[in-house]
Coordinates of C-alpha atoms in Angstrom, one line a residue:
X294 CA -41.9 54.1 -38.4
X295 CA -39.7 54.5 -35.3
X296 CA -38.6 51.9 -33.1
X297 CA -40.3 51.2 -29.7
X298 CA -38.0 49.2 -27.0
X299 CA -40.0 48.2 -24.1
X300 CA -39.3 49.4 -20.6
X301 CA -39.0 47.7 -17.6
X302 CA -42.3 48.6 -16.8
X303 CA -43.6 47.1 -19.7
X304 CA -42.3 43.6 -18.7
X305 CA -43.1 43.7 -15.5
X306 CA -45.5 40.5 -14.1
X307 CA -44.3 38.4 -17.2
X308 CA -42.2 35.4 -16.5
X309 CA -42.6 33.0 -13.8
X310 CA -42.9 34.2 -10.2
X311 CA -40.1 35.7 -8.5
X312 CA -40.5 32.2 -5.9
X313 CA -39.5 30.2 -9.2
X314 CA -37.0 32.6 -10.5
X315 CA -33.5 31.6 -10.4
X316 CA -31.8 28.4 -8.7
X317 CA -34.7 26.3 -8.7
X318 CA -34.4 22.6 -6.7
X319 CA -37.3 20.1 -6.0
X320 CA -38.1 18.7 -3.3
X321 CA -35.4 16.1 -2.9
X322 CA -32.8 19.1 -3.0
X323 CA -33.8 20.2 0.2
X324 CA -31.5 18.8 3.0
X325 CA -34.0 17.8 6.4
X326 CA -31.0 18.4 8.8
X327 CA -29.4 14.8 8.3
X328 CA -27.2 15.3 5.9
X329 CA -23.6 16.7 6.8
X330 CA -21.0 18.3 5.0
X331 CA -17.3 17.3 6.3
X332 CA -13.9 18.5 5.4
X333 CA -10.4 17.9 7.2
X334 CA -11.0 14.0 6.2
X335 CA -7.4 12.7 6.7
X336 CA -6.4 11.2 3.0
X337 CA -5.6 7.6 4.7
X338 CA -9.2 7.4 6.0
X339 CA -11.9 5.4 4.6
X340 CA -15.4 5.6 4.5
X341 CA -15.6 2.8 7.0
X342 CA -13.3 4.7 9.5
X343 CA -15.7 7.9 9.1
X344 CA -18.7 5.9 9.7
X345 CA -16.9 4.6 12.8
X346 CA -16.7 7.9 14.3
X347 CA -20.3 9.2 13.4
X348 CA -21.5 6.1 14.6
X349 CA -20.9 6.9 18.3
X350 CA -23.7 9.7 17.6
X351 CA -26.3 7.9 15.8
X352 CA -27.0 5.7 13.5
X353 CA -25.3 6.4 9.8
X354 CA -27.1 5.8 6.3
X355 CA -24.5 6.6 4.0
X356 CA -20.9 8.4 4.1
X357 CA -18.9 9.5 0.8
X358 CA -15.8 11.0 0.9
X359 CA -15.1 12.8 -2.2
X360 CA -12.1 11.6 -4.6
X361 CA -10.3 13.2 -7.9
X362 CA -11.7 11.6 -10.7
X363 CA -8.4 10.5 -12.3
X364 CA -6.4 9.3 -9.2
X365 CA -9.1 8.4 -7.2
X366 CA -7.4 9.9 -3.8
X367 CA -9.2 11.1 -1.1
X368 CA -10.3 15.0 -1.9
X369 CA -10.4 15.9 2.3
X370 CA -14.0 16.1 2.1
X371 CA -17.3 14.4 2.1
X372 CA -21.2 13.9 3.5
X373 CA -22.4 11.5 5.9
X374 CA -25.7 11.2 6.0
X375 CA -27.4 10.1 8.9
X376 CA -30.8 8.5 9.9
X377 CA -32.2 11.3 11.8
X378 CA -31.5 14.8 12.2
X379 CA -31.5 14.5 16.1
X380 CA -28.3 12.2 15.5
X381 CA -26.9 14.6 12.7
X382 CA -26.6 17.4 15.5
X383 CA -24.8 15.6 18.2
X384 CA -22.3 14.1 15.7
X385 CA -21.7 17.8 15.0
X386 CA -21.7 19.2 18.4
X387 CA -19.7 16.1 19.4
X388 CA -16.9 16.1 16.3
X389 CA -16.8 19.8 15.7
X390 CA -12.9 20.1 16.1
X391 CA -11.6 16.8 16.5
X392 CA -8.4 16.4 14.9
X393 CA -8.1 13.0 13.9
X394 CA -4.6 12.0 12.1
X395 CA -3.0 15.8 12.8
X396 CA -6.2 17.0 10.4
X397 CA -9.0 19.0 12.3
X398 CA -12.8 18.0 11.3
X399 CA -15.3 20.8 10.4
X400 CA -18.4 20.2 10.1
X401 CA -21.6 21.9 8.8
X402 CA -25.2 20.7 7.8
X403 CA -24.7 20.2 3.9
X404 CA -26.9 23.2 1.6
X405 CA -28.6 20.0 -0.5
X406 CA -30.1 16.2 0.8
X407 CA -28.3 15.4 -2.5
X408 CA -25.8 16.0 -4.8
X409 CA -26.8 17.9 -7.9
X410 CA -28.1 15.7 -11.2
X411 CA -24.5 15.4 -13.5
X412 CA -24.5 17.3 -16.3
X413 CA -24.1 14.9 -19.0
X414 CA -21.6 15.0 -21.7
X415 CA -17.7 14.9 -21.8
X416 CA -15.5 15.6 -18.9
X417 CA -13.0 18.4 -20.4
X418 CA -10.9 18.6 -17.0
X419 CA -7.2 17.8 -17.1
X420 CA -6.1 15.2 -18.6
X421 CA -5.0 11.7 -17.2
X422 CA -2.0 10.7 -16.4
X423 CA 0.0 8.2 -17.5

C-alpha cells in the first residue's frame, strides 16, 4: 500500500482561526495608551526622580526602571505608567528629547499594559560575580 502525505489543501480550515494563530495576549496585554516605554534614563536616576518629571504632565501610577539582575544597576530604560492616556501623550510630546544628565529621553507608547508572565524555571544567564 503506498503512502499518502496530505497537501496543504487537505489541512486547510483545521486549527484554530487565523485571529488566534500565533502571538496570542489577553486582554490585559493590551496597552490603552497609558503605558510608556522610556530609554536614555541616566544610570544615577531613580524611580522617584523619573516620576518627578512625568509628574509635570499628569498624574503617575507606577514607574520601573529596568535593572541587571546580578548588579542591580540601572539598565537606561523603563515604563511609567500613567493614570490616563490624555496625560501619557503630553508627557511624550512634552519629554520627547530632553536630555536630562547629558542622556537624551525617547519615548514611545509601550507594545504591552504589562510585562509578559516570567517563564518559570532557572535563570541560565551569566553567572554572578563575586
Amino acid at each position: 500500500m503506498p503512502l499518502v502525505f496530505p497537501t496543504i489543501t487537505d489541512c486547510e480550515g483545521s486549527g484554530p482561526p487565523p485571529e488566534h494563530r500565533g502571538g496570542q495576549e489577553d486582554d490585559g496585554a493590551r496597552n490603552p495608551g497609558s503605558n510608556l516605554f522610556v530609554t536614555g534614563i541616566h544610570p544615577s536616576l531613580t524611580e522617584e526622580d523619573v516620576t518627578a518629571l512625568f509628574e509635570k504632565f499628569g498624574e503617575v501610577e507606577k514607574t520601573n526602571i529596568m535593572r541587571d539582575p546580578h548588579t542591580k544597576e540601572s539598565r537606561g530604560f523603563g515604563f511609567v505608567k500613567m493614570v490616563n492616556a490624555e496625560g501619557a501623550d503630553a508627557a511624550k510630546e512634552g519629554l520627547q528629547g530632553e536630555v536630562h544628565q547629558g542622556r537624551t529621553l525617547s519615548i514611545e507608547k509601550a507594545r504591552r499594559a504589562r510585562p509578559r508572565t516570567p517563564t518559570p524555571g532557572k535563570y541560565y544567564g551569566p553567572p554572578k560575580r563575586g
